[in-house]
Short mmCIF file of C-alpha atoms in Angstrom, two decimals:
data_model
loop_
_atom_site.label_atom_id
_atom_site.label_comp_id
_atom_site.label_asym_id
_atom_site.label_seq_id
_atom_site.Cartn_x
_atom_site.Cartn_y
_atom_site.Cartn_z
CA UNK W 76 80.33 77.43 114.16
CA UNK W 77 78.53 80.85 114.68
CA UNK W 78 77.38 82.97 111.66
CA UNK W 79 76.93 86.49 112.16
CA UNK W 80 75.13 88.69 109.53
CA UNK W 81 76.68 91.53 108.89
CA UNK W 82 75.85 92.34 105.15
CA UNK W 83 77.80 94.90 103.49
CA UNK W 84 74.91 97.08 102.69
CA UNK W 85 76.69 100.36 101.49
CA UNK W 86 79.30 98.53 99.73
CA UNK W 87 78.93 99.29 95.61
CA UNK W 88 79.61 95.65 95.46
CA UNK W 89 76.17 94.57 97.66
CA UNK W 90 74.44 97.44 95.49
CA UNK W 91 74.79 95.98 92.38
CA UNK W 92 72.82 93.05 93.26
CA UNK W 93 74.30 90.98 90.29
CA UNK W 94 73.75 87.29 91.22
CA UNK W 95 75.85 83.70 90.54
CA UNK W 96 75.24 80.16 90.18
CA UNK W 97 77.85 78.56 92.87
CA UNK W 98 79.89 76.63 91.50
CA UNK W 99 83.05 76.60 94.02
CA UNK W 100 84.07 78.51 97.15
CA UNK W 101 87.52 79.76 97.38
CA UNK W 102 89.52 80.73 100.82
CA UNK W 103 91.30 83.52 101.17
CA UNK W 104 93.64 85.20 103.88
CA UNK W 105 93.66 89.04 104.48
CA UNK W 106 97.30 90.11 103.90
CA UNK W 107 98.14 92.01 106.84
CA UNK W 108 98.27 91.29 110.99
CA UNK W 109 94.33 91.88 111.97
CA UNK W 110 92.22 89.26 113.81
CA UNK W 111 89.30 91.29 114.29
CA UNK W 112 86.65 90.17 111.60
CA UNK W 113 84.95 93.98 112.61
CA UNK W 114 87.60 96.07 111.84
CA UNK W 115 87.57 94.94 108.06
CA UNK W 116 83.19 95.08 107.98
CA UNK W 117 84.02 98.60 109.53
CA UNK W 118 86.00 100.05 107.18
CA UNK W 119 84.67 98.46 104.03
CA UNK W 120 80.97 99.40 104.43
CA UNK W 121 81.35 102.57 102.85
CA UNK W 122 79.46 103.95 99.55
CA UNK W 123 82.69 105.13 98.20
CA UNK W 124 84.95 101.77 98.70
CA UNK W 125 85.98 100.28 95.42
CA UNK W 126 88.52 97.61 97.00
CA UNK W 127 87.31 93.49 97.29
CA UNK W 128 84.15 92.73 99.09
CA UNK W 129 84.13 88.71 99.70
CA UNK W 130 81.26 87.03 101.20
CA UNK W 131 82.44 86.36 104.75
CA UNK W 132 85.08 87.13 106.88
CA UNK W 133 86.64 84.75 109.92
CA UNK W 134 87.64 86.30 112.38
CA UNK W 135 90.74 84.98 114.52
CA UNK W 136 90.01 86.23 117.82
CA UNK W 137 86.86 83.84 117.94
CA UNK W 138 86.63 81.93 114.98
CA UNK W 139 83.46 83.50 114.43
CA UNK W 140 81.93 83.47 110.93
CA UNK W 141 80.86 87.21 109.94
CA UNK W 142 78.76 86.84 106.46
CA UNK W 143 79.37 90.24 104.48
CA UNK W 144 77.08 89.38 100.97
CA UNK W 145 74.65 87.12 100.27
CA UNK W 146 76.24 83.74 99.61
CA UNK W 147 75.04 83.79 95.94
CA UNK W 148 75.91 87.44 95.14
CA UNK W 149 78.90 88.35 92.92
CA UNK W 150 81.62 89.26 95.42
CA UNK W 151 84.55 90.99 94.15
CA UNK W 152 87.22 88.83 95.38
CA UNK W 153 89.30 86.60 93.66
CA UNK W 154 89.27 88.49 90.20
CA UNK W 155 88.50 87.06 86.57
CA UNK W 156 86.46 84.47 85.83
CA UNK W 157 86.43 82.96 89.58
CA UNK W 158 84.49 86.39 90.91
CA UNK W 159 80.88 84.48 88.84
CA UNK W 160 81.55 81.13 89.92
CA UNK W 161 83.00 81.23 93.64
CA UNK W 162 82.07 82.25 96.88
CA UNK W 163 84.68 84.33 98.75
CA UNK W 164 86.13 83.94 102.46
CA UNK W 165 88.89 85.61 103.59
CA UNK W 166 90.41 84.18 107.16
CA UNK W 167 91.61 87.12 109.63
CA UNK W 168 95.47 87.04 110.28
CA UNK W 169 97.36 86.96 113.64
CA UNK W 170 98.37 90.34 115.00
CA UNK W 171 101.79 88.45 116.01
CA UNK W 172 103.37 88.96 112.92
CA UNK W 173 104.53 91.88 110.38
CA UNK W 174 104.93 91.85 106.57
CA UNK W 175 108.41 92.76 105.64
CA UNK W 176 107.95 92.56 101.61
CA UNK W 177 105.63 90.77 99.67
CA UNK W 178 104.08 87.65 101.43
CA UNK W 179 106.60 87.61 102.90
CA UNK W 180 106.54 88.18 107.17
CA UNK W 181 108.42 87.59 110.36
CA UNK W 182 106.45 85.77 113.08
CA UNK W 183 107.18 87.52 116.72
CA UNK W 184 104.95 85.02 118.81
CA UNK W 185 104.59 81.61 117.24
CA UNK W 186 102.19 80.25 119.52
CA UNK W 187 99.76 83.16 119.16
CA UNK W 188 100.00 83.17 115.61
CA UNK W 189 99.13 78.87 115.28
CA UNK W 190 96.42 79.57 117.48
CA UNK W 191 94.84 82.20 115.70
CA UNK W 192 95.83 80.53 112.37
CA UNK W 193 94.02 76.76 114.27
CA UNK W 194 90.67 79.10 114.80
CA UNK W 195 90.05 80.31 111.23
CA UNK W 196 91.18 77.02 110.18
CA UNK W 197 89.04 74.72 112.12
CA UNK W 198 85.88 77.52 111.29
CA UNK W 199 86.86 77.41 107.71
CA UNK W 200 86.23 73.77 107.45
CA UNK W 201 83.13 74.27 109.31
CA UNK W 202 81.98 76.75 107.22
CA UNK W 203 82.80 75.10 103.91
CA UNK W 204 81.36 72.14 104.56
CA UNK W 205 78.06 73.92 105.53
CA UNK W 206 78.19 75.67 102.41
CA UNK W 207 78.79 72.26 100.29
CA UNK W 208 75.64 70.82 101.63
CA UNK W 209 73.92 74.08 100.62
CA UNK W 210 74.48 74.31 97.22
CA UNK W 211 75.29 70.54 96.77
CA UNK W 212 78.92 70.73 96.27
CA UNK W 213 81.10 67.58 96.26
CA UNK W 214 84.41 69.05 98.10
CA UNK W 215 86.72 66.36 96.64
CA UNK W 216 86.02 67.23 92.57
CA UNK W 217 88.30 69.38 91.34
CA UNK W 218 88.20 73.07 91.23
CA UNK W 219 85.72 72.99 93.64
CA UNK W 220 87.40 74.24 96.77
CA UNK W 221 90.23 76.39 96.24
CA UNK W 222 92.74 78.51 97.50
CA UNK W 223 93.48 82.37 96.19
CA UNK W 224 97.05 81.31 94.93
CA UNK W 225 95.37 78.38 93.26
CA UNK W 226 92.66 79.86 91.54
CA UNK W 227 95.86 82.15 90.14
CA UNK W 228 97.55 78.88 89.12
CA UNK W 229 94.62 78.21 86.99
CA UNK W 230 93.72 81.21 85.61
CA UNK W 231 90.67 81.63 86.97
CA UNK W 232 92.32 84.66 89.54
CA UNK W 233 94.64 87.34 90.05
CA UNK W 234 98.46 86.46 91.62
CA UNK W 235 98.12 85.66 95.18
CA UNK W 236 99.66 83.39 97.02
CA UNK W 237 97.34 83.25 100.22
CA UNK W 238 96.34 81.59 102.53
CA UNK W 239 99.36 79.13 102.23
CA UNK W 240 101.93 81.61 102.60
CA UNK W 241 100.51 82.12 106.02
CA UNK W 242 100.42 78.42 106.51
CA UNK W 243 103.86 77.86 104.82
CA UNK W 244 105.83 80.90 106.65
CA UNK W 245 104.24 79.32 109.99
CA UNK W 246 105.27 75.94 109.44
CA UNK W 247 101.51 75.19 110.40
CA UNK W 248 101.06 72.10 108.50
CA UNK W 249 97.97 73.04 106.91
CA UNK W 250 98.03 72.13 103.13
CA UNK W 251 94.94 73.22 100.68
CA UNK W 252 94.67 69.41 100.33
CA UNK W 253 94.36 68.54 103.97
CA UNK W 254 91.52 71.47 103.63
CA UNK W 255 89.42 69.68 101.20
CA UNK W 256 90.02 66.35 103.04
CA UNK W 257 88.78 67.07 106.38
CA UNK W 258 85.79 69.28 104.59
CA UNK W 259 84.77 65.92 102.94
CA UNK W 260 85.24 64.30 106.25
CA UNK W 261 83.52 66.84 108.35
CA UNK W 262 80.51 66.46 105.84
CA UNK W 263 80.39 62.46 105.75
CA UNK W 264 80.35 62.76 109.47
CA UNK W 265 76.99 64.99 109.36
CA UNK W 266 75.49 63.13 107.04
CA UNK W 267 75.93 60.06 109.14
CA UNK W 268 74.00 61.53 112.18
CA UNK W 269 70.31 60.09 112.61
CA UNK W 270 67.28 62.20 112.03
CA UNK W 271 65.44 63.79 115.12
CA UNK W 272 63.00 61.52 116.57
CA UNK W 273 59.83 63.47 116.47
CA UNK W 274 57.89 60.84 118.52
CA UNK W 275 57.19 61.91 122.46
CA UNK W 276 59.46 59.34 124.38
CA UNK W 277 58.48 57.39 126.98
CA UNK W 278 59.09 58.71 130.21
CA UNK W 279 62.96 57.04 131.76
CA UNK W 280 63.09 57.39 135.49
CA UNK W 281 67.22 57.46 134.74
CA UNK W 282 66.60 60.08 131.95
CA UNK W 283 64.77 62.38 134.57
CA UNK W 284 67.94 61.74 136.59
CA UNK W 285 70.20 62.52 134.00
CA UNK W 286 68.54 65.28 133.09
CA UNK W 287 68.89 66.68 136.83
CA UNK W 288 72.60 65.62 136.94
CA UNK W 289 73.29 67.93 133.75
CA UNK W 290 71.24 71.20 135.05
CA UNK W 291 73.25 70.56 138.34
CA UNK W 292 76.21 70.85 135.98
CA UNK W 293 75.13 73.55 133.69
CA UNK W 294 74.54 75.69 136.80
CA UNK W 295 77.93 75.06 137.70
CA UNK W 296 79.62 75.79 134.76
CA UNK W 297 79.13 78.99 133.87
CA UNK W 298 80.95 81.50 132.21
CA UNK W 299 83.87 83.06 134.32
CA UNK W 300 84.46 79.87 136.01
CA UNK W 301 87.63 78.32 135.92
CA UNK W 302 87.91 74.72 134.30
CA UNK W 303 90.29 71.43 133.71
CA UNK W 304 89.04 68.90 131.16
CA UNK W 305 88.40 65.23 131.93
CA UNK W 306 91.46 62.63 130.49
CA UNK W 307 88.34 61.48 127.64
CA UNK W 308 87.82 65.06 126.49
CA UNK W 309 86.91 65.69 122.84
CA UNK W 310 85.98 68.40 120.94
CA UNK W 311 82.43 69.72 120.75
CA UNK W 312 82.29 68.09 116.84
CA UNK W 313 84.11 64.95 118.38
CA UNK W 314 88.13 65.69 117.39
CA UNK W 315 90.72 64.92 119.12
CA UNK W 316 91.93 67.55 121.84
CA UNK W 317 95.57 68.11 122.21
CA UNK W 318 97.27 67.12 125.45
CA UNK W 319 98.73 70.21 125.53
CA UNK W 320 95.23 71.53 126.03
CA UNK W 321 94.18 69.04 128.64
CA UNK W 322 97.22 69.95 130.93
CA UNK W 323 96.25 73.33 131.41
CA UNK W 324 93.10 74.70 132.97
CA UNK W 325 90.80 77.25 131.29
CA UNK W 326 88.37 80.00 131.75
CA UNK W 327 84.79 79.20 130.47
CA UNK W 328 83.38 81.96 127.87
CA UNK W 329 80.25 80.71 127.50
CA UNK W 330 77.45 77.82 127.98
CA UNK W 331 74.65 77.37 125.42
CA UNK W 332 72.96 74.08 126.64
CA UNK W 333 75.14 71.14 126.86
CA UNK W 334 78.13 73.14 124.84
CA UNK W 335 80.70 75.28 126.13
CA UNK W 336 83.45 77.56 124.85
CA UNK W 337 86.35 77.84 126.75
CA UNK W 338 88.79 80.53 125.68
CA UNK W 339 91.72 81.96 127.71
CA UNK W 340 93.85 79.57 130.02
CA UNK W 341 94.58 80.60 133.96
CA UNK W 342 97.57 82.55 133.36
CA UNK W 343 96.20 84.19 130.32
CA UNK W 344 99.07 83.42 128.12
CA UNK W 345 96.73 81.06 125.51
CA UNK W 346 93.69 81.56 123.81
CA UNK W 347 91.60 78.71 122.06
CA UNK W 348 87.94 79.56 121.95
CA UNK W 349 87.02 76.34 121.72
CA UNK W 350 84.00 74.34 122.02
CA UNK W 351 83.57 71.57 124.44
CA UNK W 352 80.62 69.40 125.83
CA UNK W 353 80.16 70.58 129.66
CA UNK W 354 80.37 66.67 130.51
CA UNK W 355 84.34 67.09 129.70
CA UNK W 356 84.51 70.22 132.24
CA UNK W 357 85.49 69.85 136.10
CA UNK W 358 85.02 72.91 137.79
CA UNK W 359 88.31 74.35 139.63
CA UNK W 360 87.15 77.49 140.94
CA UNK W 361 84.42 80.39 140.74
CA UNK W 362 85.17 83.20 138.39
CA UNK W 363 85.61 85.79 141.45
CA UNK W 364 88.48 83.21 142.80
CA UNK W 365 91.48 84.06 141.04
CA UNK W 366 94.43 81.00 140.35
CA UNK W 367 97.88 82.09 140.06
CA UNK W 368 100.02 80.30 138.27
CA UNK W 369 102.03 79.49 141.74
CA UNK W 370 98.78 77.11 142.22
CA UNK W 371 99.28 75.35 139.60
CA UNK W 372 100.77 71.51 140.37
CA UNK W 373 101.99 68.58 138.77
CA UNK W 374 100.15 65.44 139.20
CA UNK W 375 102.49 64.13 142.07
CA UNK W 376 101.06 66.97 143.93
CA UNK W 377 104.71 69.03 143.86
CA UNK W 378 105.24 72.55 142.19
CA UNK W 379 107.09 72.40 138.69
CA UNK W 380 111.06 72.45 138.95
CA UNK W 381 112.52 75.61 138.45
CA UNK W 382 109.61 77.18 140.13
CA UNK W 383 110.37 80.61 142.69
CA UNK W 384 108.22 80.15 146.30
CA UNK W 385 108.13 83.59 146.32
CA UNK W 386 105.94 84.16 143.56
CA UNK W 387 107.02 87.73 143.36
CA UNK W 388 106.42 88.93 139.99
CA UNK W 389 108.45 92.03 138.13
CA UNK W 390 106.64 95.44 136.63
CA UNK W 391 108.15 96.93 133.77
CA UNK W 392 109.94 99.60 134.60
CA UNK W 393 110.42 102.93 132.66
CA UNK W 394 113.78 102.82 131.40
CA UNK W 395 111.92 99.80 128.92
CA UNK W 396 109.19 102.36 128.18
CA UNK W 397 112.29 104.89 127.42
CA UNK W 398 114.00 102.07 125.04
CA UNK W 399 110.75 101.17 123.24
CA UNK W 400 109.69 104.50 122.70
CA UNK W 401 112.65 105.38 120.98
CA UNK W 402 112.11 102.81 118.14
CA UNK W 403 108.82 103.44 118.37
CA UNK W 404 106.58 106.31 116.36
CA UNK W 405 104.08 108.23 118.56
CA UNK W 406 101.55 110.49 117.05
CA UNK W 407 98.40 111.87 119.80
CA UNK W 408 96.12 112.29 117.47
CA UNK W 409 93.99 108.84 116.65
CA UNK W 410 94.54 107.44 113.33
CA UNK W 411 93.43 104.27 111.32
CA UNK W 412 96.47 101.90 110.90
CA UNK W 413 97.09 100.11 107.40
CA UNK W 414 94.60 97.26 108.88
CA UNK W 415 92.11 100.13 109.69
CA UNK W 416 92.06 100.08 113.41
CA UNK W 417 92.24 103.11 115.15
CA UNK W 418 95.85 103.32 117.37
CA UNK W 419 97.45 106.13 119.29
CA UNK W 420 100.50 107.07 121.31
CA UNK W 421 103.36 104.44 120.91
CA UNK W 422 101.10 102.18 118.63
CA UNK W 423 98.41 101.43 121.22
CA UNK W 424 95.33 100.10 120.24
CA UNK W 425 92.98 99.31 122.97
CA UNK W 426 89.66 101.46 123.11
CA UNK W 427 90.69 103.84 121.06
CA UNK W 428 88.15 105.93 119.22
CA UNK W 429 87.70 108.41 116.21
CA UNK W 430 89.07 111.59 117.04
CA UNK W 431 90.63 110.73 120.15
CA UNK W 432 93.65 112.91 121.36
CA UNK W 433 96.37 112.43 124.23
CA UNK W 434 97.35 115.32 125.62
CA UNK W 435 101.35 114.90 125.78
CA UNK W 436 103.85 112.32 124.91
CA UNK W 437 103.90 111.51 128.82
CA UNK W 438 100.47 110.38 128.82
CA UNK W 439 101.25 108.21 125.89
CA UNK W 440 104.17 106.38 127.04
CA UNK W 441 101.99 105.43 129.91
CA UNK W 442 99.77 103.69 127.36
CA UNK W 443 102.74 102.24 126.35
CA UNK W 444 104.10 101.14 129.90
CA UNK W 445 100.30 99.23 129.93
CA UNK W 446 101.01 97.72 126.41
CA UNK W 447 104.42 96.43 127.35
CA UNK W 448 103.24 94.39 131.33
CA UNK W 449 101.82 91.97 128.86
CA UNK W 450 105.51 91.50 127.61
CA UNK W 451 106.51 91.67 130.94
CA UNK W 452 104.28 88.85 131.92
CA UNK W 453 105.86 86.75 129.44
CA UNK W 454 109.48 86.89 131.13
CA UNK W 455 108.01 86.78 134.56
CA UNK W 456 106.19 83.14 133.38
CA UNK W 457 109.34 81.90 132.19
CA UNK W 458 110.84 82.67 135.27
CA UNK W 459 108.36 81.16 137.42
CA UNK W 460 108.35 78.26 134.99
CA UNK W 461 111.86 77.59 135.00
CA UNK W 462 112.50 78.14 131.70
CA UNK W 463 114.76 81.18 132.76
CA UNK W 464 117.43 79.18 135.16
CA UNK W 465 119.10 82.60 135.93
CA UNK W 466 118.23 85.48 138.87
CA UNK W 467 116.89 88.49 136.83
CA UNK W 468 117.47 91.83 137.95
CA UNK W 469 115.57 94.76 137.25
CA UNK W 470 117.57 95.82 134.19
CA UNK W 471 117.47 92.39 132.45
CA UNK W 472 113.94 91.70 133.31
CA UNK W 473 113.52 95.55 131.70
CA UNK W 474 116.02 94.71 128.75
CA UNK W 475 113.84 90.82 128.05
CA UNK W 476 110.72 92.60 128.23
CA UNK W 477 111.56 95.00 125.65
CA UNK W 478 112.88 91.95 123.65
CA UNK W 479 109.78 90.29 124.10
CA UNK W 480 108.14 92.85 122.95
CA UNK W 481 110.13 93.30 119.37
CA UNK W 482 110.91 89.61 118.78
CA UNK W 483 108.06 87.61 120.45
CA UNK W 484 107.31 85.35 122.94
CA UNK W 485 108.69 82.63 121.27
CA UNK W 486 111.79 83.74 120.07
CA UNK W 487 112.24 85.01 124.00
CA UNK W 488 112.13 81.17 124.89
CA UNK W 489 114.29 80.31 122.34
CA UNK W 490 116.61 83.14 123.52
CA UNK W 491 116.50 82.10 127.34
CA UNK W 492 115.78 78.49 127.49
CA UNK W 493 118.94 76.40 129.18
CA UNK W 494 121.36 79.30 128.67
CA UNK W 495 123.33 81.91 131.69
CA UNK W 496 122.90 85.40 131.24
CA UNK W 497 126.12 85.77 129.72
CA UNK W 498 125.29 83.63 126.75
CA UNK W 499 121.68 85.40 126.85
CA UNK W 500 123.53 88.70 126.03
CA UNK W 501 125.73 87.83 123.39
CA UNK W 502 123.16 85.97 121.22
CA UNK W 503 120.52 88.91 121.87
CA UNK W 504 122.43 90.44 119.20
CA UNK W 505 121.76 88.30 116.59
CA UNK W 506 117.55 89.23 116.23
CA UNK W 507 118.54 91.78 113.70
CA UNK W 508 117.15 90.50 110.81
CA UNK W 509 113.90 91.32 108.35
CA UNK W 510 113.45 89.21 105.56
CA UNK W 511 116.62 87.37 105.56
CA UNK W 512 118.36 90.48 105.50
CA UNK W 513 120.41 92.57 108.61
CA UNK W 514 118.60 95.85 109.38
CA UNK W 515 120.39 98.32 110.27
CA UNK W 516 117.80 99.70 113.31
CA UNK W 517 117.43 96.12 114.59
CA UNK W 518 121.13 95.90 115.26
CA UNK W 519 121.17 99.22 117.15
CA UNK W 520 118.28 98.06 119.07
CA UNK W 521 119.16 94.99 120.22
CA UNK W 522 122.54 96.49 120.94
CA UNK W 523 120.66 98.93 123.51
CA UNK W 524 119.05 96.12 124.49
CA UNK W 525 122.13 94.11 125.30
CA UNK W 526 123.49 97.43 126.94
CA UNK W 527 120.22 97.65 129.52
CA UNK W 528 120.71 93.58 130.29
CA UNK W 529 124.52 94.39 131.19
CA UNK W 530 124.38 97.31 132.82
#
């Protein structure tokens, strides 16, 4: 776990410099699809704000830990009594999904989302059981650690239902209960370690060999190099890895010692930011070497089934960019979305700055042809995969793509996977739903979107 201070010094909240006695810590979620820890610290650091300050902030991207007020001030964010007895965190949300009433939210890319909801999850834990041991908390008593939606439930906060809504509407698993659990766990584990020797060793003739054998390593693996983990991997805290993990092959972020943090996978389709002893890492290939994912092989040494030799992979063409753009608002002057990033053109997002402009809608709808290759990526690895079994010209690849790009990657597998094209078109029409509910856009969308498969 990384803390990064980042006090709130200009928020009214930090100014009042009112003080508690800990007595709990309660978890929060933010509410709306933003990952990035700094966009909230951004736009809350302001004289004038008068909306929740909490004491931290995890953000999803990295499962970093950004501390906003010192961990026995006042924050301002559960409400009622809980606001002088709890510490405050509020986990980042996925980007991948969008609120549609309420708490209530449609997920477009379930795989993104569980990862990003896995990193503030796993940091959480971290992080709560860190602050336990500081202020001598005993994680199992009750009322102790708490949720948002449970502090309401006792009347010690306002009505929210977070964080298990996210959890919940993700089918993640997580439970408030499993929380506390592996926080207790995660402590007794710490506690368990022995002290630091402080005596001078005596001098091993294997340690000195050891010791070579890991700089030899550490020099090796380096960030930017591409990685597969060993059969007896672990996590850097000694948890289980998934297999699904193991079976791919991943780009190191960084190396601090003996630990490593490896984030994005070869084809850049997963994230993880996780960390990992560098003993667990075999190197594949430098970071300057790139691996396609037509290198990638089974353990009997043959390319997955369903597989193209070609490798030739399809561009998004501009009749998607026409189709999206219709649906989609474009203003080309920046402004700060409801999560407070700034976004321009067709909803784009990346390096955009106060006060940018575009200079026509052109210029934005090639921001937008940008935005949508990572969509287009998506189809293209489900045809190289197999998972698409049909020949895609360029209109469907266009019309997937722009499906993709609406509905999420994982409703476009659920969409493709073991059907022809035919059946591909038909039930492309029936993604017009928000909130349990048919909307009345999504139906002539899709239906344009069937149109551009067909055609």
């Amino acid at each position: 776990m990384e803390i990064i201070e980042n006090i709130l010094t200009n928020h009214p909240c930090y100014k009042t410099g009112r003080k508690i006695v800990v007595r709990g810590i309660m978890l929060h979620s933010v509410g709306c699809p933003q990952p990035s820890a700094e966009a909230f610290i951004q736009k809350w650091n302001k004289s004038d704000e008068k909306r929740a300050c909490v004491h931290a902030f995890i953000d999803g991207n990295t499962g970093k830990v950004y501390q906003t007020l010192p961990w026995d001030y006042r924050g301002w964010h559960g409400g009622r009594s809980s606001n002088n007895t709890h510490i405050g965190v509020e986990m980042c949300e996925p980007p991948t999904i969008k609120y549609v009433g309420g708490y209530e939210f449609r997920d477009l890319d379930r795989q993104t989302s569980l990862g990003v909801v896995k990193r503030t999850y796993d940091a959480a834990v971290e992080l709560f059981a860190f602050l336990c041991m500081k202020f001598h908390l005993d994680p199992k008593e009750d009322g102790v650690l708490v949720s948002h939606s449970e502090g309401f439930a006792r009347g010690i906060a306002t009505e929210h239902s977070d964080p298990e809504h996210l959890w919940n509407g993700l089918q993640s698993g997580y439970t408030m209960d499993g929380f506390r659990r592996d926080v207790a766990e995660y402590i007794a584990h710490a506690e368990k370690q022995p002290p630091a020797d402080k005596t001078i060793p005596k001098i091993n003739p294997m340690v000195i060999t050891d010791a070579i054998s890991m700089v030899e390593t550490i020099s090796t693996i380096c960030p930017g190099v591409l990685v597969s983990l060993t059969n007896d991997a672990v996590y850097y805290n000694g948890k289980e890895i998934p297999s699904w993990i193991k079976n791919d092959r991943w780009i190191v972020k960084s190396v601090n010692g003996d630990r490593s943090v490896i984030d994005v996978n070869e084809n850049k389709t997963r994230s993880i930011c996780s960390s990992i002893n560098i003993k667990h890492l075999q190197l594949v290939s430098a970071a300057d070497t790139p691996v396609t994912p037509m290198d990638v092989q089974d353990a009997g040494g043959q390319k997955p089934e369903g597989q193209k030799k070609d490798g030739i992979r399809k561009q998004v063409s501009d009749n998607a960019v026409a189709l999206v753009a219709k649906y989609t608002g474009c203003q080309l002057q920046a402004y700060l979305d409801p999560a407070g990033v700034w976004t321009i053109g067709y909803e784009h997002t990346q390096g955009v700055q106060p006060g940018q402009k575009l200079s026509s809608v052109e210029e934005a709808k090639e921001l937008l042809k940008l935005d949508l290759q990572k969509y287009a990526d998506y189809v293209n690895e489900y045809v190289h995969n197999g998972t698409i079994q049909f020949a895609l010209n360029q209109n469907q690849f266009d019309a997937l793509t722009c499906f993709c790009y609406g509905c999420g990657k994982g409703n476009l597998r659920t969409l493709v996977m073991g059907r022809d094209a035919a059946t591909v078109a038909d039930k492309m029409l029936l993604y017009n739903k928000g909130g349990g509910k048919v909307i009345s856009a999504l139906v002539r969308r899709r239906s344009e979107e069937r149109s551009l498969f067909i055609s």
